[in-house]
Coordinates of C-alpha atoms in Angstrom, one line a residue:
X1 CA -1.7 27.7 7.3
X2 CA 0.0 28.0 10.1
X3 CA -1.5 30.6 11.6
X4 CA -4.4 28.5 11.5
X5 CA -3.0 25.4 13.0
X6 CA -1.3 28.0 16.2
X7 CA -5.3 29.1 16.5
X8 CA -6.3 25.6 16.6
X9 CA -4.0 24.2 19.0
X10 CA -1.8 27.0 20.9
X11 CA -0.8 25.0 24.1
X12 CA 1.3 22.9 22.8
X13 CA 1.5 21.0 25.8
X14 CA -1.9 19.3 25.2
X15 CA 0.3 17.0 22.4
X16 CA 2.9 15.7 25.4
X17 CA -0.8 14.4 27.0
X18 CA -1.7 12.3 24.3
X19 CA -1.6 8.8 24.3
X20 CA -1.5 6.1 21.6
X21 CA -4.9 5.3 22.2
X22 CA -5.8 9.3 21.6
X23 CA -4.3 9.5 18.6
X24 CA -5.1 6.3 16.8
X25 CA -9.1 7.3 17.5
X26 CA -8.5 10.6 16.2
X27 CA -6.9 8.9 13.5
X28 CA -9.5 6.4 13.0
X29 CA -12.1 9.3 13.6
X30 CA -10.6 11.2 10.6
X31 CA -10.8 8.6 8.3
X32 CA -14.6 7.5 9.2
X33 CA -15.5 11.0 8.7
X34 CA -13.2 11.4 5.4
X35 CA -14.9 8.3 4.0
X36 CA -18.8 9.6 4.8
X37 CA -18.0 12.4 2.9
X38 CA -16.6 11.2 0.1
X39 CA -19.5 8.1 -0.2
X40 CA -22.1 11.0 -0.5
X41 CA -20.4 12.8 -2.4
X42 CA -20.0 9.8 -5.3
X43 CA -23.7 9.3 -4.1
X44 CA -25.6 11.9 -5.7
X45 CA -23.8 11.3 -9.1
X46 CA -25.6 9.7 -11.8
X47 CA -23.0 7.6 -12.8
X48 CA -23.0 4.6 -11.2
X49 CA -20.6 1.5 -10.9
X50 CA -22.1 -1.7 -11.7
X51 CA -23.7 -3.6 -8.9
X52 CA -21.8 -6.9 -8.5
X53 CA -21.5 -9.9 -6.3
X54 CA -18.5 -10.6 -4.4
X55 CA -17.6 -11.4 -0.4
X56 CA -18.3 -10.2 2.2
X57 CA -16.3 -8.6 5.3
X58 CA -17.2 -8.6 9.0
X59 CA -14.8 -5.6 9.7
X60 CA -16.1 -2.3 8.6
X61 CA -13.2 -0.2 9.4
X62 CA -10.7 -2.1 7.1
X63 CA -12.8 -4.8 4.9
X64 CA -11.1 -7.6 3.3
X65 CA -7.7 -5.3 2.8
X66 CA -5.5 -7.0 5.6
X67 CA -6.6 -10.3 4.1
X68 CA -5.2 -9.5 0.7
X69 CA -1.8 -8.0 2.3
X70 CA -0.5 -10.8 4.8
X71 CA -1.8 -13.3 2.2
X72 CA 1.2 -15.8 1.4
X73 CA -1.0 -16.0 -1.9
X74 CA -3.4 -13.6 -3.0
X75 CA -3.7 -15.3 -6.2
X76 CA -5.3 -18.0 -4.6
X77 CA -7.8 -16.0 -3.0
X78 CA -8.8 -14.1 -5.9
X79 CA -9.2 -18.0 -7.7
X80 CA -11.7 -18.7 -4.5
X81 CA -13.4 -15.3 -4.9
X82 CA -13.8 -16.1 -8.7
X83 CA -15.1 -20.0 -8.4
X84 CA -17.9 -17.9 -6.3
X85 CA -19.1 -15.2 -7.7
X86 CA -17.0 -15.2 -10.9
X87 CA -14.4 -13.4 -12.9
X88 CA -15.8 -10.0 -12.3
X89 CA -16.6 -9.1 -8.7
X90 CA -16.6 -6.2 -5.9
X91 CA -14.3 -6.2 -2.6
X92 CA -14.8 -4.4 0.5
X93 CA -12.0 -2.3 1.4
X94 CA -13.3 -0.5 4.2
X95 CA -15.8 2.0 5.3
X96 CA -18.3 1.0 3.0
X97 CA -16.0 1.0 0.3
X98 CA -15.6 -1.6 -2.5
X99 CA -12.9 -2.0 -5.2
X100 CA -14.0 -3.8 -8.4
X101 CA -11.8 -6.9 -9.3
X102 CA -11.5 -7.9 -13.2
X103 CA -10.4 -11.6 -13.7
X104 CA -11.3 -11.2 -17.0
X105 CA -8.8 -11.1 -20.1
X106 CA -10.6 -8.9 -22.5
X107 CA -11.1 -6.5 -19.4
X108 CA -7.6 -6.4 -18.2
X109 CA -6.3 -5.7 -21.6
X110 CA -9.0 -2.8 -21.4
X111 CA -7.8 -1.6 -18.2
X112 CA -4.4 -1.8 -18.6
X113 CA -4.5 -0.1 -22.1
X114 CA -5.8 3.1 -20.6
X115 CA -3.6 3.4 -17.4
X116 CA -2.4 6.6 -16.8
X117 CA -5.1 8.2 -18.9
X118 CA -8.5 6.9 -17.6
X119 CA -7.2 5.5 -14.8
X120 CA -4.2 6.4 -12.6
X121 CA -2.5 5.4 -9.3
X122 CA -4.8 5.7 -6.0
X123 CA -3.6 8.6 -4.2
X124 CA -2.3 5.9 -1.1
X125 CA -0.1 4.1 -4.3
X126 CA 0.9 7.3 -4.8
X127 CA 2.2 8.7 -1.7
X128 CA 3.5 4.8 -0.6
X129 CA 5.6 5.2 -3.7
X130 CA 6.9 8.7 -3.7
X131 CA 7.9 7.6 0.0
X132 CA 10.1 5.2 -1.2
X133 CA 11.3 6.1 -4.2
X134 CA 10.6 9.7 -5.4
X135 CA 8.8 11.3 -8.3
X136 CA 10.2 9.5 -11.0
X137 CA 7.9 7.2 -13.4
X138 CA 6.9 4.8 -11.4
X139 CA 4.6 7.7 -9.9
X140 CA 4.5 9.7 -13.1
X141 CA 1.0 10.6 -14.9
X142 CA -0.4 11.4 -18.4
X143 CA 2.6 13.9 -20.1
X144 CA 4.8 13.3 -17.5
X145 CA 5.1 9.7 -17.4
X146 CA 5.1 10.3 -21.6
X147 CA 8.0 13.0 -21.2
X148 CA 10.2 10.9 -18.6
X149 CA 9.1 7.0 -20.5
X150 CA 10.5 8.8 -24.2
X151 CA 14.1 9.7 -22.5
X152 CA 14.4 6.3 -20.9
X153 CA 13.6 4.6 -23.7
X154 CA 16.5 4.1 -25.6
X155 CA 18.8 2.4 -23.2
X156 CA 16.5 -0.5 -23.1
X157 CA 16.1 -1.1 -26.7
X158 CA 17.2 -4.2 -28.4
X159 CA 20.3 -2.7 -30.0
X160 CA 21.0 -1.7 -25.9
X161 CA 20.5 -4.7 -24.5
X162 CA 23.2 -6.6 -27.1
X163 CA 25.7 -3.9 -26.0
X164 CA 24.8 -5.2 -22.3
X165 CA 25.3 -9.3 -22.7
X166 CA 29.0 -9.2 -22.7
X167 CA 27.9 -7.4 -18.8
X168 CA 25.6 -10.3 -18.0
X169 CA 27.6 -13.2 -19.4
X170 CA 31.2 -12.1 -17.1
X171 CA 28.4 -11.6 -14.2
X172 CA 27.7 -15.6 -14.3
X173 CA 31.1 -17.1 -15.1
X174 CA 32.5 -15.3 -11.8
X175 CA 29.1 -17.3 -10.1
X176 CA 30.0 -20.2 -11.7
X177 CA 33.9 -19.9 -10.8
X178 CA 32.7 -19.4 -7.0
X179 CA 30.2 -22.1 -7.4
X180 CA 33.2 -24.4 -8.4
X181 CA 35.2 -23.5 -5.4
X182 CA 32.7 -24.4 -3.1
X183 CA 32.0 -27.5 -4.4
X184 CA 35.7 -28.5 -4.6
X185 CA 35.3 -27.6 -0.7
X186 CA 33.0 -29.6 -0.2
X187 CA 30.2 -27.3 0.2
X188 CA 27.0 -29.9 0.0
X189 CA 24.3 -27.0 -0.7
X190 CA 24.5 -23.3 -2.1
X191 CA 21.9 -20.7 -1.3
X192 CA 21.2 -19.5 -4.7
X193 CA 19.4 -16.6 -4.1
X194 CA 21.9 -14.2 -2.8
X195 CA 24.4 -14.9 -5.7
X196 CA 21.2 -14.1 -7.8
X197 CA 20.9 -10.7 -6.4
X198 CA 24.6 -10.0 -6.0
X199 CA 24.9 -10.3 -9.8
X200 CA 21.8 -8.3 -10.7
X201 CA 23.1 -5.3 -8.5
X202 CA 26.6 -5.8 -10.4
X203 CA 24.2 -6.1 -13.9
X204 CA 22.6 -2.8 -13.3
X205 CA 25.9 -1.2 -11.9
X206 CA 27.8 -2.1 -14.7
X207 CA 25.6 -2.0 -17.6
X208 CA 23.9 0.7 -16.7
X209 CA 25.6 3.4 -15.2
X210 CA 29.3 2.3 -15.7
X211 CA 30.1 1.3 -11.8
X212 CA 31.0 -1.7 -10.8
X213 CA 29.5 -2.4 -7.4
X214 CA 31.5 -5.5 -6.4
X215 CA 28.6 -7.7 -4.9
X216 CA 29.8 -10.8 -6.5
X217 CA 33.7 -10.0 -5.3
X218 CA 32.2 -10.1 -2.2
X219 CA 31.6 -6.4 -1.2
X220 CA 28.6 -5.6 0.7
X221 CA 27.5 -2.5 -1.3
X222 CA 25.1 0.6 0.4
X223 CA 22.5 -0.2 -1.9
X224 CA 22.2 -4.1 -0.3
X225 CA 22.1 -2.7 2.9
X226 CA 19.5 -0.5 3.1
X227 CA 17.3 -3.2 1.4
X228 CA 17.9 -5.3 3.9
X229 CA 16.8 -2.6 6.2
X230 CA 13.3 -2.5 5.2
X231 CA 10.6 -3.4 7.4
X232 CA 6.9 -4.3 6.3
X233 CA 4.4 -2.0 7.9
X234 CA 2.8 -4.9 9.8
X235 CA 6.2 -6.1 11.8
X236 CA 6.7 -1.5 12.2
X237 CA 4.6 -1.5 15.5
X238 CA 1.0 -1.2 15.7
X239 CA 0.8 2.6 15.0
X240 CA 2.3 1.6 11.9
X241 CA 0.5 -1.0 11.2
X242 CA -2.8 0.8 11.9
X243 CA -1.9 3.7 9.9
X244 CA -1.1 1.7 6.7
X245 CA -4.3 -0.6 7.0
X246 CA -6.4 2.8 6.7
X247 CA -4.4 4.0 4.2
X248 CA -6.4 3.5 1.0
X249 CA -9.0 5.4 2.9
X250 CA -7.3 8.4 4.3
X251 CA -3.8 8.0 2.3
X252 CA -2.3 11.7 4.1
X253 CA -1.7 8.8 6.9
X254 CA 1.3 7.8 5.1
X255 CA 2.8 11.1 5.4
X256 CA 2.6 11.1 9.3
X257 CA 5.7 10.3 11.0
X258 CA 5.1 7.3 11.9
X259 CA 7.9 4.2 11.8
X260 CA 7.2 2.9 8.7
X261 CA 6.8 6.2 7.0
X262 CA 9.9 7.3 8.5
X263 CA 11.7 4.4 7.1
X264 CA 10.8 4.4 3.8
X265 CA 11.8 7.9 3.6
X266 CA 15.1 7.2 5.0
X267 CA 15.7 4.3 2.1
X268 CA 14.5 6.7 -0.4
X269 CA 17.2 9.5 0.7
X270 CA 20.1 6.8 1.5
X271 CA 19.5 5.5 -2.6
X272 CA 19.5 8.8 -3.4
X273 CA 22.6 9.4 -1.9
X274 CA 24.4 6.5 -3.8
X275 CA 22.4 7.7 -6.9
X276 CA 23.8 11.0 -7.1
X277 CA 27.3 9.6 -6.1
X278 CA 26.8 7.5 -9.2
X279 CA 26.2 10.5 -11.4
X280 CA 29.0 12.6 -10.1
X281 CA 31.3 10.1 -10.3
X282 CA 34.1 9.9 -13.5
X283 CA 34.5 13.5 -13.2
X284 CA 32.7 16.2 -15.8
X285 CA 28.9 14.7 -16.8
X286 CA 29.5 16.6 -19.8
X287 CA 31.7 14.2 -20.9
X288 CA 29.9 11.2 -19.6
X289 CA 26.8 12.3 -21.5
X290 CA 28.7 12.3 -24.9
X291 CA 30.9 9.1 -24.2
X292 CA 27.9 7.1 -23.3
X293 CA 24.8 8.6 -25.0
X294 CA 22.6 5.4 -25.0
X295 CA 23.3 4.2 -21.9
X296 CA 20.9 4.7 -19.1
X297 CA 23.4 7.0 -16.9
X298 CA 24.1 8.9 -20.3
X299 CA 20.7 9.0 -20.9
X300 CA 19.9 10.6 -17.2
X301 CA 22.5 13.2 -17.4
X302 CA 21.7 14.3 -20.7
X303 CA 18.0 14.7 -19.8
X304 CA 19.0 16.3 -16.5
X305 CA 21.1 19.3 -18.3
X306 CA 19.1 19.5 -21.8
X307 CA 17.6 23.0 -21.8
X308 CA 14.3 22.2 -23.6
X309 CA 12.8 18.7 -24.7
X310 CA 13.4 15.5 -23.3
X311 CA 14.6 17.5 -19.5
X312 CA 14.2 16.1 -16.0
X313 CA 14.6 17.6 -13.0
X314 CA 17.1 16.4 -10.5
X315 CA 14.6 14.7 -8.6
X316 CA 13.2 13.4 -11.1
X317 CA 16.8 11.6 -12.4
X318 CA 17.6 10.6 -8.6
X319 CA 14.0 9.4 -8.8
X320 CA 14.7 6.9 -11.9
X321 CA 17.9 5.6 -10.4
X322 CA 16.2 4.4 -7.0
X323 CA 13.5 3.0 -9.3
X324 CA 15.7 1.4 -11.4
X325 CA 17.8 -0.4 -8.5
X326 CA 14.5 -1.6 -6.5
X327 CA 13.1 -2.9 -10.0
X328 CA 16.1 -4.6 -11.1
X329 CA 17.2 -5.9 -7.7
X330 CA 13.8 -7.9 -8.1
X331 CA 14.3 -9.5 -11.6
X332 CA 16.2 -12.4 -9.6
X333 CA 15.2 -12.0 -6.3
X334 CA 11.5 -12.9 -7.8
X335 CA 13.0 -15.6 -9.9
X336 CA 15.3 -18.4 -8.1
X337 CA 17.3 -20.7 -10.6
X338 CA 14.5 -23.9 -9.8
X339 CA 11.0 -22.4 -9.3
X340 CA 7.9 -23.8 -9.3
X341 CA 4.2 -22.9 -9.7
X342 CA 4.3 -20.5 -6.4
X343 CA 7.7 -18.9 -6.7
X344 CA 7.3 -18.0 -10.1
X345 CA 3.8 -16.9 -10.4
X346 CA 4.7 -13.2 -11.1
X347 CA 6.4 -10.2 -10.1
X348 CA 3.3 -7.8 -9.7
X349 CA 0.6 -9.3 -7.6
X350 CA -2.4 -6.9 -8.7
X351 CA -2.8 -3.5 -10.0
X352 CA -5.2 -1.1 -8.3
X353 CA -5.5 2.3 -10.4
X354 CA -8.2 4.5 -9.7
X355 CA -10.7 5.9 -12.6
X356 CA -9.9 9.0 -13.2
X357 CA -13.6 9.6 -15.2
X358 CA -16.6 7.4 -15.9
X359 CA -15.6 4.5 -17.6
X360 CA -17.1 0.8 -19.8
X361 CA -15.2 -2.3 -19.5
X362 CA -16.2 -4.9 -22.1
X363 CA -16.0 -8.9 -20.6
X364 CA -15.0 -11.8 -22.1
X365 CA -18.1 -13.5 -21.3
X366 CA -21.9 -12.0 -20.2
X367 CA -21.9 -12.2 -16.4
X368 CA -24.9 -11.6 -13.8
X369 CA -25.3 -8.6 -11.5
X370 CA -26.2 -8.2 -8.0
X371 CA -29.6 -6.9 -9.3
X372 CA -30.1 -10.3 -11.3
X373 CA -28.9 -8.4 -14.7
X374 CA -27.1 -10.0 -17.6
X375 CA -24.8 -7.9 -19.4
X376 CA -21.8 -8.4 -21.9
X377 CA -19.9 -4.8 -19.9
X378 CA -19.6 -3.3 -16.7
X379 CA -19.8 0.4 -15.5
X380 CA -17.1 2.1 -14.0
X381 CA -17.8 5.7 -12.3
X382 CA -15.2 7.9 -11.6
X383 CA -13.2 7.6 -8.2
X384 CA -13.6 3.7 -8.2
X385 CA -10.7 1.7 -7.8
X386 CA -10.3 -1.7 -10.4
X387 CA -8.2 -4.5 -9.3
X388 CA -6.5 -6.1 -12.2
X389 CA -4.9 -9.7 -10.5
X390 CA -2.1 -10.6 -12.6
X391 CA -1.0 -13.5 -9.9
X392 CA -4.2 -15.2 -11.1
X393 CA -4.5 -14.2 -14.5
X394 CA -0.7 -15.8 -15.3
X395 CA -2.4 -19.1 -13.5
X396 CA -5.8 -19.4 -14.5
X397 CA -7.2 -22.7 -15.4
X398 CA -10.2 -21.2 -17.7
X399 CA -7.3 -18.9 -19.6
X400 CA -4.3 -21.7 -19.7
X401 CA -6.0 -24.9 -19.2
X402 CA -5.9 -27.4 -16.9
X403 CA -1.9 -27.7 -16.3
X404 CA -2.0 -23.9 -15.4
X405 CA 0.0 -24.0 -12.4
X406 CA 2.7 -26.5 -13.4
X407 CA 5.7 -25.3 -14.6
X408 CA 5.6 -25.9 -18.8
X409 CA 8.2 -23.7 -21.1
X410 CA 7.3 -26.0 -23.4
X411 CA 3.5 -24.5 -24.0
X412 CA 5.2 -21.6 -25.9
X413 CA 7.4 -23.9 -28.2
X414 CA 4.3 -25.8 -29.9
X415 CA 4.6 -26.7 -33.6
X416 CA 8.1 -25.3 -34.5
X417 CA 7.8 -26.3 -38.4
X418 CA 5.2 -24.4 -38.8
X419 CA 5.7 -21.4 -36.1
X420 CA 2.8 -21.7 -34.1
X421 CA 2.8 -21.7 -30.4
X422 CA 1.1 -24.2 -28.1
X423 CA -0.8 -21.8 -26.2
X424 CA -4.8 -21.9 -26.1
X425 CA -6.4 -19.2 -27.8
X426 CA -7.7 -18.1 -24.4
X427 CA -4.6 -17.5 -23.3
X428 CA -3.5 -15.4 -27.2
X429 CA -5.9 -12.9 -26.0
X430 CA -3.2 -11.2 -23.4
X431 CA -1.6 -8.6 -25.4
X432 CA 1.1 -8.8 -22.3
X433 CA 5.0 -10.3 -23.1
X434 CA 4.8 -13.9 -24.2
X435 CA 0.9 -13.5 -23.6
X436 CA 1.5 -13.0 -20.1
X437 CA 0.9 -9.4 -17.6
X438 CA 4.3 -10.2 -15.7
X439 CA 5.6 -6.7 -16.9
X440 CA 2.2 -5.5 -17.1
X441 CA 0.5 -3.7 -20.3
X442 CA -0.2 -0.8 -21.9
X443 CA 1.2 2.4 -21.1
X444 CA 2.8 1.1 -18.2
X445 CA 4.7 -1.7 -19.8
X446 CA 7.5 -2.7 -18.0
X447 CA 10.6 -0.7 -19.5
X448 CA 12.9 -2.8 -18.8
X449 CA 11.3 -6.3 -19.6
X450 CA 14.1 -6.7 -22.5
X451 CA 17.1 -6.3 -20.0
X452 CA 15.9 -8.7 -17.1
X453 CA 15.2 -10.9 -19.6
X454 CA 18.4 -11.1 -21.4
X455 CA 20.2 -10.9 -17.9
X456 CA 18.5 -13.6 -16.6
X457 CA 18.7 -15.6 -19.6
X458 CA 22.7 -15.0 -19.9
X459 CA 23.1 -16.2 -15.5
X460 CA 20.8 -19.4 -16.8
X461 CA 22.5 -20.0 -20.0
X462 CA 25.8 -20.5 -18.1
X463 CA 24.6 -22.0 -15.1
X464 CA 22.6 -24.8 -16.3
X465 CA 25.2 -26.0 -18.9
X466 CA 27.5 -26.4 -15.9
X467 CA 26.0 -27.5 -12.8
X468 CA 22.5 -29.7 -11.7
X469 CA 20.0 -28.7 -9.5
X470 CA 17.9 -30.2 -6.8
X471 CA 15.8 -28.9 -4.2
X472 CA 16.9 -30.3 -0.1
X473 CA 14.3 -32.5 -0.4
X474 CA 13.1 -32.7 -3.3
X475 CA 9.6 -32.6 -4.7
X476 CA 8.8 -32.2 -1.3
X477 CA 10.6 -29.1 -0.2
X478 CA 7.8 -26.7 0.9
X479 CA 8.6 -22.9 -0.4
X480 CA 7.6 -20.3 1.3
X481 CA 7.7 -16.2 0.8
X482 CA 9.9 -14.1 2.2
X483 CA 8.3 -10.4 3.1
X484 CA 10.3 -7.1 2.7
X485 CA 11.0 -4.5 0.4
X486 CA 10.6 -6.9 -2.3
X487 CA 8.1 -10.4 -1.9
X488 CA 10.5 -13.3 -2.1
X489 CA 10.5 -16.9 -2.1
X490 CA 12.6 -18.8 0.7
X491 CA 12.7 -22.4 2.0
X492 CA 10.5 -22.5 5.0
X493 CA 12.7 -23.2 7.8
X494 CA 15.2 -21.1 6.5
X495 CA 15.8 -17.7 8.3
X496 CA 15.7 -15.2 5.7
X497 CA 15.0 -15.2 2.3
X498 CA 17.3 -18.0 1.3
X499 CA 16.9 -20.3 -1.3
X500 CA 19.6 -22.9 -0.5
X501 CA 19.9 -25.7 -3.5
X502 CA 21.9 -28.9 -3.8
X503 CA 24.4 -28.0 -6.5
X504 CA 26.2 -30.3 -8.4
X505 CA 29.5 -30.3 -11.1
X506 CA 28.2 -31.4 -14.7
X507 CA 30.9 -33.6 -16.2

């Protein structure tokens, strides 16, 4: 190979010459090329996907993908997209290319049922993710993600997460022992959101792998840092930003050197570096593995030195811990104490595998083709990539009703004498947690649902027995979203993501 490349270019003074310009049409040269190709290549199968109705996109080079990205709510657009041309429906992505989007129950529970089997991770999710966080399962497939879900599985089980509480429950009385103090100071407002994270990081430092990072003793740990060194691609520069918009298309463009690649590269090794001084740290991991078996840094250790079985590489355990952080450092940071129908719509926007082989989704409902066909199920060929839109799904009027959006705990409590919930049976179709695809379905069902569910509802247990809530000003306080390494909510106005509340003492 590289022989080849010294044949191809062997002045390498011809690269000093180039300009931004040169290479971002070479770049975007590449990708038209890449994309030909590959359209007639799926051309002359015989397996077709379905012809549907959907919008349309006056930019060839990128279709409606920027649009979807810098939305502050791409719920709502998908709810437009599906008042149109209804719950199943094609979007151009570029190049000629469309991605099929199922706003359908019965065919997300499909979908998600066979991910990682039928249909895996495009290869530009793929590469984004093993930029940032490695090759652990969050980019694992088929017996991989099987062989590394199985050892993980045990510190998240119910017995687990009781061993955790007495963690989560010492994490919010120090927040509401500092939420005190200021208050006795006269402090008038509190932004929430920081003690929120600052207690998750100590949760999952704790809890999980025995080390107690000291966020809410008011340390500023590595691992905050570097999150709040992430940049979006689109605020990188416009090489960046170019390369990451043709990404779905030509996804090697990740790899290139550019900014944002750089980065997230750079985050990955940093929370690897804190990862592995977690699992060096209390001396022999012999020991540690045998002292705590079922906890998650037990777990890792014992995986990483078993000879045969249950094994992980090194990678693959430094892998899990910078996954583990980034998901857990979101369980609060997507969930502010007081929330409301746009702050707490979900923690995973859409899912965008790729079908792996041919494929039939089954609808709820019969819909109507491009070509004027009705039909009851949809065809899927191999190589197309389904959009399953979980922000709309967890808010759809058709699947909850009319008072979708409004924020109603009360829907799951129903008829207590005689167990029933209060949930249409629309909305009893989703096989998800508590009928809902917040930690997704299927193969890929979120691991840890179980812990940031018990942690958050130890911090809330706590804090609202103690203290009252109210937005600055009140029902109209406009909430915006924050974007980084995580999406989160923040007052507009505020710099930052800060979500600053009027606190006040319960007597």
């Amino acid at each position: 190979m590289e022989a080849l490349l010294e044949r191809i270019a062997p002045d390498s003074s011809l690269l000093q010459h180039l300009t931004r310009t040169d290479v971002a049409a070479a770049t975007l040269s590449l990708a038209v090329l890449f994309s030909y190709l590959i359209r007639r290549r799926r051309g002359a199968r015989r397996v077709k996907t379905t012809s549907l109705k959907g919008p349309q996109s006056y930019n060839f080079i990128v279709g409606l993908f920027p649009t979807l990205v810098r939305s502050e709510n791409p719920g709502a657009i998908v709810e437009g997209w599906v008042g149109e041309f209804g719950r199943v429906f094609a979007v151009p992505t570029g190049f000629g290319r469309k991605n099929v989007t199922v706003a359908d129950v019965k065919a997300a529970n499909h979908f998600l049922a066979r991910d990682t089997g039928v249909y895996r991770q495009t290869a530009f999710a793929r590469v984004f993710m093993e930029n940032l966080f490695g090759n652990g399962i969050l980019v694992a497939e088929d017996e991989d993600h099987r062989r590394q879900r199985k050892a993980l599985t045990p510190a998240f089980s119910i017995a687990a997460i009781r061993g955790y509480l007495s963690v989560f429950y010492d994490s919010a009385y120090k927040i509401k022992s500092a939420w005190e103090t200021l208050l006795d100071n006269g402090e008038p407002t509190i932004e929430v959101q920081s003690w929120m994270n600052h207690a998750s990081l100590d949760d999952i430092g704790i809890a999980g792998f025995g080390y107690d990072f000291g966020a809410l003793d008011g340390k500023n740990p590595d691992v905050v840092k570097i999150f709040h060194a992430f940049e979006r691609p689109e605020t990188s520069g416009w090489v960046s930003r170019i390369l990451f918009l043709l990404g779905p298309v030509l996804p090697v463009l990740q790899r290139l050197p550019a900014k944002h690649n750089r980065m997230m590269r750079g985050i990955k090794t940093s929370m690897a570096v804190v990862a592995d001084r977690l699992l060096m740290q209390g001396g022999e991991r012999g020991k540690a593995a045998e002292s705590r078996d079922k906890s998650i840094m037990g777990l890792l250790i014992k995986a990483e030195t078993a000879s045969e079985g249950l094994t992980m590489s090194n990678e693959e355990v430094l892998a899990q811990m910078v996954g583990l952080f980034t998901a857990f450092m979101r369980n609060y940071e997507s969930h502010p104490i007081i929330c409301n129908d746009r702050t707490h719509s979900c923690s995973l926007a859409t899912k965008r595998p790729q079908a792996s082989t041919d494929d039939v989704i089954p609808l709820s409902n019969p819909i109507t083709t491009l070509d004027g066909v009705v039909t009851s199920q949809i065809t899927i060929a191999k190589g197309t990539v389904v959009n399953c839109p979980v922000a709309y799904l967890n808010q759809a009027e058709e699947v909850w009703g009319p008072d979708a959006k409004e924020f109603k705990p009360e829907r799951w409590l129903g008829d207590s004498e005689n167990g029933e919930d209060g949930l249409p049976e629309s909305a009893r179709m989703i096989q998800g947690y508590h009928h809902l695809f917040t930690f997704s379905d299927g193969p890929r069902l979120c691991l840890g649902r179980n812990f940031a569910v018990a942690n958050f509802k130890a911090t809330l247990s706590v804090l609202i027995r103690n203290f009252a809530f109210e937005l600055p000003d009140g029902v109209d306080t406009k909430i915006g979203r924050h974007r980084g390494i995580l999406p989160r909510p923040k007052l507009e106005g505020e710099e930052g993501p800060n979500v600053r509340l009027v606190v006040k003492r319960l007597e």
